[in-house]
Coordinates of C-alpha atoms in Angstrom, one line a residue:
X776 CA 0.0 0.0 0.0
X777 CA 0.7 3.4 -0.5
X778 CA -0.2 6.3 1.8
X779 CA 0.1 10.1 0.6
X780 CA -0.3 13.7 0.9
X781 CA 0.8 17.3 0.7
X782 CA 1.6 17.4 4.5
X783 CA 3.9 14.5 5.7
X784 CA 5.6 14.9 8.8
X785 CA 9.0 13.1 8.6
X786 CA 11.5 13.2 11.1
X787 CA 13.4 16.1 9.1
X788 CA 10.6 18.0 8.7
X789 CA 7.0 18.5 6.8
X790 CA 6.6 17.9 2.9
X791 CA 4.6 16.7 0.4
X792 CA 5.5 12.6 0.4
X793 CA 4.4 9.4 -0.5
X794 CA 4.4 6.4 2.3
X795 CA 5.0 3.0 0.9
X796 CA 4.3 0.3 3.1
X797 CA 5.3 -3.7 2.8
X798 CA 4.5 -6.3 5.7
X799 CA 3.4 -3.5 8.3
X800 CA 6.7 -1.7 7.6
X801 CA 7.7 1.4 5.5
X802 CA 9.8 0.5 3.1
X803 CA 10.3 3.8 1.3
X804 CA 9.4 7.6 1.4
X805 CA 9.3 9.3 -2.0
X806 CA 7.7 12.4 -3.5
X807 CA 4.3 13.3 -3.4
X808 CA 3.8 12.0 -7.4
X809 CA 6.5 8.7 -7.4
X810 CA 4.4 5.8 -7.2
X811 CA 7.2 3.4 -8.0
X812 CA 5.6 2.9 -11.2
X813 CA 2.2 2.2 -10.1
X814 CA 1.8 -1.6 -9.8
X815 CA -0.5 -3.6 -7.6
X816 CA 0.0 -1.2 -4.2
X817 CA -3.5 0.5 -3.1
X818 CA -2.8 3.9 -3.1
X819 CA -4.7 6.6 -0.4
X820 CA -5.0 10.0 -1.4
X821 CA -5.4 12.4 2.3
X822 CA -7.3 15.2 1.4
X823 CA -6.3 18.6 1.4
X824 CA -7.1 19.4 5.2
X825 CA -5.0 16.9 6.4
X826 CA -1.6 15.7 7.5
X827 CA 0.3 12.8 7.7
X828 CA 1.8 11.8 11.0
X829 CA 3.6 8.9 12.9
X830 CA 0.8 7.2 15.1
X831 CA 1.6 9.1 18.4
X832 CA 3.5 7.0 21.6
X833 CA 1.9 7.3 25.2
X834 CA 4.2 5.7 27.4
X835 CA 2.4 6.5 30.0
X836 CA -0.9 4.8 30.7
X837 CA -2.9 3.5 33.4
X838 CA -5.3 0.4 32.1
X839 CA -6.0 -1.0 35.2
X840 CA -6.2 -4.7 34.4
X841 CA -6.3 -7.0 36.0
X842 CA -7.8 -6.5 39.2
X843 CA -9.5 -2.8 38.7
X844 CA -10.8 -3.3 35.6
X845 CA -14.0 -1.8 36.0
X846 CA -11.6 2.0 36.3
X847 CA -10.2 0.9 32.8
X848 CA -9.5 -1.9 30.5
X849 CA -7.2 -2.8 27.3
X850 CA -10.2 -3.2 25.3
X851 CA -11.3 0.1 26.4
X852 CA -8.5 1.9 26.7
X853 CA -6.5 0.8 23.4
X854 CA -9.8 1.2 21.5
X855 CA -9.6 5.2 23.1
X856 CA -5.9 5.3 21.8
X857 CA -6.6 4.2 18.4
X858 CA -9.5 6.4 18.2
X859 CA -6.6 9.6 19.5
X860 CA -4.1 8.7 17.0
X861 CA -1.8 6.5 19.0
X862 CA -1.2 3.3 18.1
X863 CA 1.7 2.5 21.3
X864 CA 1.1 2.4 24.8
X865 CA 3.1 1.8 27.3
X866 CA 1.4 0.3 30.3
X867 CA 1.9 1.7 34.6
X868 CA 3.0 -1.3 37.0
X869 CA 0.1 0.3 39.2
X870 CA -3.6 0.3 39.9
X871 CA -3.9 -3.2 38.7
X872 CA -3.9 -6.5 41.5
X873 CA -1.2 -7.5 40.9
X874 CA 1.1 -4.7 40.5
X875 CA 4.2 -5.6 37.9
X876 CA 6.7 -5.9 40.1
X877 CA 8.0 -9.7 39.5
X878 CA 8.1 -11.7 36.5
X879 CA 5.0 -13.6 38.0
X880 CA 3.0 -10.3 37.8
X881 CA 4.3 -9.0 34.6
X882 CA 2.9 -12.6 33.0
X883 CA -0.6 -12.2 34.9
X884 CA -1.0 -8.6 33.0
X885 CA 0.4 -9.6 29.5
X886 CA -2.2 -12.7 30.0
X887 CA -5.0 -10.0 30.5
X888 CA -4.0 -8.2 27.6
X889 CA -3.7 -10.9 24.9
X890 CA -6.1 -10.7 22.1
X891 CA -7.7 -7.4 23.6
X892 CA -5.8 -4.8 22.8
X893 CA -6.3 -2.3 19.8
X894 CA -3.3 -1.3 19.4
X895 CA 0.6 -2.7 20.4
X896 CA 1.2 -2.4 24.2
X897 CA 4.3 -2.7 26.0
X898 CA 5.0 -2.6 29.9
X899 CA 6.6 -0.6 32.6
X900 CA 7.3 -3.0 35.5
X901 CA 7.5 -1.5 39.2
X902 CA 10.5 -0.8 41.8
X903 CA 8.9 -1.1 45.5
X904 CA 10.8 -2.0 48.7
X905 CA 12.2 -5.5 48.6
X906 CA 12.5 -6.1 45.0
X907 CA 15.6 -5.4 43.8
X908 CA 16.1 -9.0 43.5
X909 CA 13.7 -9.2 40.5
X910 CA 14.6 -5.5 38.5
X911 CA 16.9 -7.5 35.9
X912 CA 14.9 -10.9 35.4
X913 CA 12.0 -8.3 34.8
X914 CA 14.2 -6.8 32.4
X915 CA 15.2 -10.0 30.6
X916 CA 11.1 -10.8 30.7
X917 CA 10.9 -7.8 28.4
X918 CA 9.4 -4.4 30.4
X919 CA 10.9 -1.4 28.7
X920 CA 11.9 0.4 32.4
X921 CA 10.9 0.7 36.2
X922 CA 8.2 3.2 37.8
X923 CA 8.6 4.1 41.4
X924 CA 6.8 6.3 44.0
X925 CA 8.5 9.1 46.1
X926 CA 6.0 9.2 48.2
X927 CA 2.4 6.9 48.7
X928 CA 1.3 6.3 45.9
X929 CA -2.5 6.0 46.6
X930 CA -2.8 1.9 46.3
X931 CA -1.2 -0.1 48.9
X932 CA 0.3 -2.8 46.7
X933 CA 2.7 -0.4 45.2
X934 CA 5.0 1.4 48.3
X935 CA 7.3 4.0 47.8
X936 CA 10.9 4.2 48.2
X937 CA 12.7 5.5 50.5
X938 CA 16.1 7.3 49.8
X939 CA 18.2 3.8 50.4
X940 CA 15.6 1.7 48.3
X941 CA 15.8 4.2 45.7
X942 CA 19.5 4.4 46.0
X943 CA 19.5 0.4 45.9
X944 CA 17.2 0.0 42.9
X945 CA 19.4 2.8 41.1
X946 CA 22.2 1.1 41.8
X947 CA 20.9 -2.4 40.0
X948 CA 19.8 -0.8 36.9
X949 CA 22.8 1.3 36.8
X950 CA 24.5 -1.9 36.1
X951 CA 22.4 -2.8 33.6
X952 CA 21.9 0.8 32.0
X953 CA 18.4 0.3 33.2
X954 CA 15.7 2.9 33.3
X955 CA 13.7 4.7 36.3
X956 CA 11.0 6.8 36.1
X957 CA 9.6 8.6 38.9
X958 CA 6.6 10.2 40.7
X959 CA 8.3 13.4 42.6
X960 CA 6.5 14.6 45.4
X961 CA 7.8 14.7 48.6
X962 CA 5.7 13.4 51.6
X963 CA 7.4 15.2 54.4
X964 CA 6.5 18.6 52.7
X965 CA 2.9 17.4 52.0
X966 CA 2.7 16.3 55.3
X967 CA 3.5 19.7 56.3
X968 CA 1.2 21.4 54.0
X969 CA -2.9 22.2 54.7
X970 CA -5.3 19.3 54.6
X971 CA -7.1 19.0 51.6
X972 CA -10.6 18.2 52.3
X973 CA -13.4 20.7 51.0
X974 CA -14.9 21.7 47.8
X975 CA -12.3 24.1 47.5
X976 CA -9.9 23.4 44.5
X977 CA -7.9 26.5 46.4
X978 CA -7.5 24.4 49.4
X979 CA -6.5 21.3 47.5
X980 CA -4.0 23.2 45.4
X981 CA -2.0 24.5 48.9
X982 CA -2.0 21.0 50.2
X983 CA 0.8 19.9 47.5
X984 CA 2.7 22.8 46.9
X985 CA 5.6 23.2 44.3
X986 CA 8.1 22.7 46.8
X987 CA 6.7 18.8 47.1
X988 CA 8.0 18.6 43.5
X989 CA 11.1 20.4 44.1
X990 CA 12.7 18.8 46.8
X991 CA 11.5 14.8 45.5
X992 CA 13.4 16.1 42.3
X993 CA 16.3 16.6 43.7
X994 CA 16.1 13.7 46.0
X995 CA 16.2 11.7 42.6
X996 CA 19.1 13.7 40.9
X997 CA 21.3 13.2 43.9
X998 CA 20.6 9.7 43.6
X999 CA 21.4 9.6 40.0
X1000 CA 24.6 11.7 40.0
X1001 CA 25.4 8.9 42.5
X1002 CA 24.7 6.1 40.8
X1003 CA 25.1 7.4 36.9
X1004 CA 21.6 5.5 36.4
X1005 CA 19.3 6.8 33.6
X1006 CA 16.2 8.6 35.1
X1007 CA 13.2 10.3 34.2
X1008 CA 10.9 12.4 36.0
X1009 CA 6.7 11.5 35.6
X1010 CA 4.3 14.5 35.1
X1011 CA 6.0 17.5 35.7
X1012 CA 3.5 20.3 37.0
X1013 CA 5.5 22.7 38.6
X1014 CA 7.8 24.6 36.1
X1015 CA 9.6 26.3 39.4
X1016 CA 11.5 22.8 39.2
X1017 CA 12.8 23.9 35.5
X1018 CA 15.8 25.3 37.0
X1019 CA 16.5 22.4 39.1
X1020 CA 16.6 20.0 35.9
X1021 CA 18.5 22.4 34.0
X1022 CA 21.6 22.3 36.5
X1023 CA 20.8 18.3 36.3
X1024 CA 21.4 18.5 32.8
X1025 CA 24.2 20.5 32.4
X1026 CA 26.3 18.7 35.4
X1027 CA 25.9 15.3 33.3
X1028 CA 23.2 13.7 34.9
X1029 CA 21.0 11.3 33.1
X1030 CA 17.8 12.3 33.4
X1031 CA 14.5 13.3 31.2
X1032 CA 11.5 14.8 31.9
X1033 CA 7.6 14.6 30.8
X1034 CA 4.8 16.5 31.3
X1035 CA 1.2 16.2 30.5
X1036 CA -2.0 17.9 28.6
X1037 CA -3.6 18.6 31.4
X1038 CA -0.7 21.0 32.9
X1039 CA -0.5 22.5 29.4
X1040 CA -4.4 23.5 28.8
X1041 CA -6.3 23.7 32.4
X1042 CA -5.2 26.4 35.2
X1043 CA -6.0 26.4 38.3
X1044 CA -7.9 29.7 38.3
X1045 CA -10.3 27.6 36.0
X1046 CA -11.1 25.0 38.2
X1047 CA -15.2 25.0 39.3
X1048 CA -14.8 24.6 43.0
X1049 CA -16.5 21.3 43.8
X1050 CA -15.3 20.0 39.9
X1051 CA -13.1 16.6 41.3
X1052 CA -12.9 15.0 37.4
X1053 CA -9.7 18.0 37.4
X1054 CA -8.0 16.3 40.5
X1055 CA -4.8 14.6 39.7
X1056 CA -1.2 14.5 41.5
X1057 CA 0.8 16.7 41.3
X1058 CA -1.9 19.3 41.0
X1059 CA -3.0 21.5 38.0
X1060 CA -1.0 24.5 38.6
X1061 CA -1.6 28.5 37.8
X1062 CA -1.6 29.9 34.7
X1063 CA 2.6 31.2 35.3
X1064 CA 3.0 27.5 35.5
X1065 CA 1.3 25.7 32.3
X1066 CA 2.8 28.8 30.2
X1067 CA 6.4 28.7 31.6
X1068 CA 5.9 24.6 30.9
X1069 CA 4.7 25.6 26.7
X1070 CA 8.3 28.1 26.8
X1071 CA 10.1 25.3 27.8
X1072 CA 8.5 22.9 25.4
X1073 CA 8.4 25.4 22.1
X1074 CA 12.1 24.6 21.0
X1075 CA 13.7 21.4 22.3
X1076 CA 17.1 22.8 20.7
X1077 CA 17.3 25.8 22.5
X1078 CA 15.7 24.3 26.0
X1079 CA 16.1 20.5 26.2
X1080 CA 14.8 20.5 29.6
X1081 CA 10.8 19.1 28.6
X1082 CA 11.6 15.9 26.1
X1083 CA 7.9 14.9 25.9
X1084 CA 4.4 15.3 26.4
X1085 CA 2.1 11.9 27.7
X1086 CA -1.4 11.7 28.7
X1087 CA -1.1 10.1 32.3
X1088 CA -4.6 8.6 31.4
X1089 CA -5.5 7.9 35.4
X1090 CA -9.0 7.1 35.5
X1091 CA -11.6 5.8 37.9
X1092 CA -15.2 4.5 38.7
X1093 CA -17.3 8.0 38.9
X1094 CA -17.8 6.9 42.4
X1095 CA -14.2 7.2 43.2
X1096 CA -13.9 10.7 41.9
X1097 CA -17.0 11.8 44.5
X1098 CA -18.9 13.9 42.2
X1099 CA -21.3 13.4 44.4
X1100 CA -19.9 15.6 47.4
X1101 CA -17.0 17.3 45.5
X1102 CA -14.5 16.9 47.9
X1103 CA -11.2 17.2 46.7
X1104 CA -9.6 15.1 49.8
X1105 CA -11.9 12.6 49.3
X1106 CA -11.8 11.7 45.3
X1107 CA -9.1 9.7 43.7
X1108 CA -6.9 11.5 42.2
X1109 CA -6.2 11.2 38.0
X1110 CA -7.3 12.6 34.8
X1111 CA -9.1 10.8 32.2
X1112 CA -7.8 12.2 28.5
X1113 CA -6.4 9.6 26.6
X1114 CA -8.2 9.8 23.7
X1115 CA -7.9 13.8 23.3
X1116 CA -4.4 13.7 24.1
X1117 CA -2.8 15.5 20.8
X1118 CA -6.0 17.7 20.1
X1119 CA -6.1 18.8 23.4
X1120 CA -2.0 19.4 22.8
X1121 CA -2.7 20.7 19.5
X1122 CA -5.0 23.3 20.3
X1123 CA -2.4 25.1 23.2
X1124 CA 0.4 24.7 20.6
X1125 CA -1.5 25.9 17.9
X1126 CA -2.4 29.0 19.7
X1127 CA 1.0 29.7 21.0
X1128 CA 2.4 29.2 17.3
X1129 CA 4.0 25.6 18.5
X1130 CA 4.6 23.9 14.9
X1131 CA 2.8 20.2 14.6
X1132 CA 6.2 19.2 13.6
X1133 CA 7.1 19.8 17.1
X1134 CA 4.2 18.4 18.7
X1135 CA 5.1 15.1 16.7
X1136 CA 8.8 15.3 18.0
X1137 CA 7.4 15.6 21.9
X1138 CA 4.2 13.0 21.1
X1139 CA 6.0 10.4 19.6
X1140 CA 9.3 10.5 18.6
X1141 CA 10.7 11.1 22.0
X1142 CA 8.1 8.7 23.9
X1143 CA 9.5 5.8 21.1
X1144 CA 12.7 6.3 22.4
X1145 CA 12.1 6.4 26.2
X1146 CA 10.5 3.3 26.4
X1147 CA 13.5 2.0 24.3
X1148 CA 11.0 1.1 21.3
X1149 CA 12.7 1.7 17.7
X1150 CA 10.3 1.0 15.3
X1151 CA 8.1 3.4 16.9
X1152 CA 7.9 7.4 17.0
X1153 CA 8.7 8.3 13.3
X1154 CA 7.7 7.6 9.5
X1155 CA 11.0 6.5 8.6
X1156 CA 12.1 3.0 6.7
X1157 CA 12.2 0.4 8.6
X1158 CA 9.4 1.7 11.2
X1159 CA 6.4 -0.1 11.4
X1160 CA 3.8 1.7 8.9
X1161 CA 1.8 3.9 12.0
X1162 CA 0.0 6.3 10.6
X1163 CA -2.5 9.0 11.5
X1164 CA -4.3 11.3 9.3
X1165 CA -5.2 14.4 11.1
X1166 CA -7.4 17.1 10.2
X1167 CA -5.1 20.0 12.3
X1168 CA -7.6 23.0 11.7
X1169 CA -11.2 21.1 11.6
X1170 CA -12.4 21.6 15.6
X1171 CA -15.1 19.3 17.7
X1172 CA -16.4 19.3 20.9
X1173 CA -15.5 16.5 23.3
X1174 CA -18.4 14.5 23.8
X1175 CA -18.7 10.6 24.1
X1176 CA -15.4 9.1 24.6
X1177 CA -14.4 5.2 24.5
X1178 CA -13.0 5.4 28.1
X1179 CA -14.4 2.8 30.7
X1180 CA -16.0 5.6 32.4
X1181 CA -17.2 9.1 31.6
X1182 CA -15.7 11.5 33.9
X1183 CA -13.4 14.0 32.1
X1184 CA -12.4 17.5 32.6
X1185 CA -12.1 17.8 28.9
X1186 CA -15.7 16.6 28.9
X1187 CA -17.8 19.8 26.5
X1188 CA -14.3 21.7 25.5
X1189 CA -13.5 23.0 21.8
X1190 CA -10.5 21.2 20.6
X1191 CA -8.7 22.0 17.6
X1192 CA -7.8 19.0 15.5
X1193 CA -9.6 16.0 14.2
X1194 CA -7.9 12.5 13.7
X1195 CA -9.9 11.0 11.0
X1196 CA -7.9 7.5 10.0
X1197 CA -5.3 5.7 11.7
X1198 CA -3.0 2.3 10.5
X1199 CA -1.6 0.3 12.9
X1200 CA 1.2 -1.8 11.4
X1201 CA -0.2 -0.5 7.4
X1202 CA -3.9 -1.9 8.4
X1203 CA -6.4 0.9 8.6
X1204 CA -8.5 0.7 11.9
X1205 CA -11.7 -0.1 11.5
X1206 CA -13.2 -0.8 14.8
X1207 CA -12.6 -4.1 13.6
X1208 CA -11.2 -7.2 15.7
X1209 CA -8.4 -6.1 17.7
X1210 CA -5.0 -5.9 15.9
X1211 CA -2.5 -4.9 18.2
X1212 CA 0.3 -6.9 19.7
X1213 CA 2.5 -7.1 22.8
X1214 CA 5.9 -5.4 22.7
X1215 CA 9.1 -6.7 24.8
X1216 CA 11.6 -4.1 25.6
X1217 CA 13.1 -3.2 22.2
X1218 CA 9.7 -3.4 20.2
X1219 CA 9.9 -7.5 18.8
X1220 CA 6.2 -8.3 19.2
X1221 CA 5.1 -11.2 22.4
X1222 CA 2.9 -13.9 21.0
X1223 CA 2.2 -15.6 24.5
X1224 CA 2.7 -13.8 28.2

């Protein structure tokens, strides 16, 4: 098959191209008019309005399952990806029972997963107290890197470490040039901060303050500079901490950074009072924040210090999220937004004159290569033939979404940017029979758990 149109988006840049695609990978990238001679290759003309891009990366996703599947599913979820334009996702070690933290765990989730999932899937495992022991045989089973807590992470199955745990499991993958992503917030400083219980999203903003970021991120650089491990830091809300990573940076240490859409298009000022579907931790910040986060992101070659954008798609049962009362100490905190991940980024980039060709750089070329994933994150030869065509200027309103549960706070909001089609693999996605497969650490595809 062939795929064209007037807007590609390659990893040098945009042009006109045409996408030629054998056994689910692209095989070639020519001008808009060479067809190779024509042949038996179907050919799909985008129209005008719309651009080629590389099916976008999420590596970071909360499905749930097993074991709180009725918060979110790989049926559901993968089916929300597919229908946002990204065909990888890379699955938390959290929030399901069991967590994956031991090879036995990793093979209970990849069991759930088979034959469900719409698009390819690959897995984070977990670094808690006491399991050093199993980082590298998790490795060798395949999970692309390790997430850890700083602080509780809100499900007792999953602990946090502690400076010598995170020191120890630092010290294991170092070995091993192993991976470690983190959630920074600090608990003494929380602790230390004013309960958040009430309808106010005031109150619930003071009781995590920036400083909770600030000090958990430099807990994890002095561990790093220690150890020379590779780290990467989960959500970043606060951009007071953009100083902080910068120093990181320029001392040597290995670390990268991600923040979400939610810090980039809500502000705090926004927030209805009583309106839990925007809790999440860290917090949605003021508006100084989310637009110091869009300087830092606009050029990744003058400020390196943002490498990507991911949806932490956190959801829950509407229960959980105590619309009912609108307390903001009570309600689980995470954001629902998978699906309107890159219109939701589109639309703040757009208006802040962000290029797409950027967006695709922080959405899925730099996601591809966190999670250590090389046929993902680019149209390039070689790469497996994922490909979106998006509509950047058509706009819609967010309505029904294919998450497990309703509760959004993008739920009614103007987005710019429609995807219309998306191939996984050079097979358009239909709503057919789920086509996605299970990735190991370095993208070869799992047939069995």
């Amino acid at each position: 098959m062939i795929v064209r149109a007037r807007r590609v988006v390659l990893p040098d840049g945009e042009r006109p191209a045409a996408v030629h695609v054998a056994d689910g990978r692209v095989v070639a990238v020519t001008g808009f008019d060479d067809l190779g001679g024509g042949g038996d290759a179907e050919v799909t003309t985008l129209d005008d309005d719309e651009v080629l891009l590389p099916g976008l990366v999420d590596s970071h996703v909360h499905v749930n399952e097993p074991g709180r599947t009725e918060w979110e599913g790989f049926a559901s979820a993968t089916r929300a990806a597919a229908a946002g334009g990204i065909t990888t996702v890379v699955d938390m070690p959290l929030n399901s029972i069991p967590p994956t933290t031991t090879v036995e765990g990793l093979a209970v989730k990849r069991a759930a997963a088979l034959g469900q999932v719409s698009v390819d899937v690959a897995f984070w495992g977990g670094a808690v107290p006491g399991n050093v022991g199993q980082l590298r045989p998790m490795l060798d089973a395949g999970v692309v890197g390790f997430k850890c807590f700083l602080l509780d992470s809100g499900v007792p199955e999953f602990p946090p470490l502690d400076d010598a745990g995170l020191l120890a499991a630092l010290t294991e993958l170092a070995a091993v040039d192993g991976l470690l992503i983190a959630h920074c917030e600090d608990e003494d400083t929380i602790a230390a901060a004013p309960d958040p219980a009430g309808r106010r999203y005031a109150g619930f903003l003071a009781s995590r303050p920036p400083a909770a970021e600030e000090t958990a991120i430099a807990r994890l650089v002095a561990a790093a500079a220690v150890t020379g491990a590779r780290v990467h830091v989960v959500h970043l809300a606060d951009a007071g901490a953009l100083p902080l990573l910068r120093r990181a940076r320029a001392d040597g240490v290995r670390i990268t950074v991600e923040t979400c859409p939610h810090y980039l298009t809500f502000a705090a000022d926004e927030v209805p009072d009583g309106d839990t579907a925007f809790k999440c931790c860290p917090p949605i910040r003021e508006a100084a924040h989310r637009e110091e986060l869009w300087t830092a992101l606009a050029d990744g070659a003058v400020d390196p210090v943002i490498d990507m954008v991911v949806s932490d798609h956190s959801p829950c049962t509407p229960e959980l999220k105590r619309l009912d009362v609108g307390d903001f100490g009570l309600a689980w905190g995470g954001i629902a937004g998978l699906q309107v991940t890159l219109p939701a980024v589109w639309t703040g980039a757009r208006a802040r004159g962000v290029p797409l060709t950027r967006v695709v750089e922080l959405m899925s070329a730099a996601p591809a290569a966190l999670a250590g994933l090389p046929t993902k994150g680019g149209i390039a030869v070689g790469k497996d033939a994922d490909l979106v065509a998006f509509a950047p200027d058509a706009r819609s309103t967010v309505g029904e979404l294919h998450h497990r549960n309703p509760v959004t706070p993008y739920a009614g909001r103007e987005l710019v940017g429609v995807v219309r089609r998306v191939w996984l693999r050079g097979t358009y996605l239909d709503g057919g029979p789920p086509r996605g497969r299970l990735l190991d650490r370095g993208g070869s595809a799992r047939v069995t758990p």
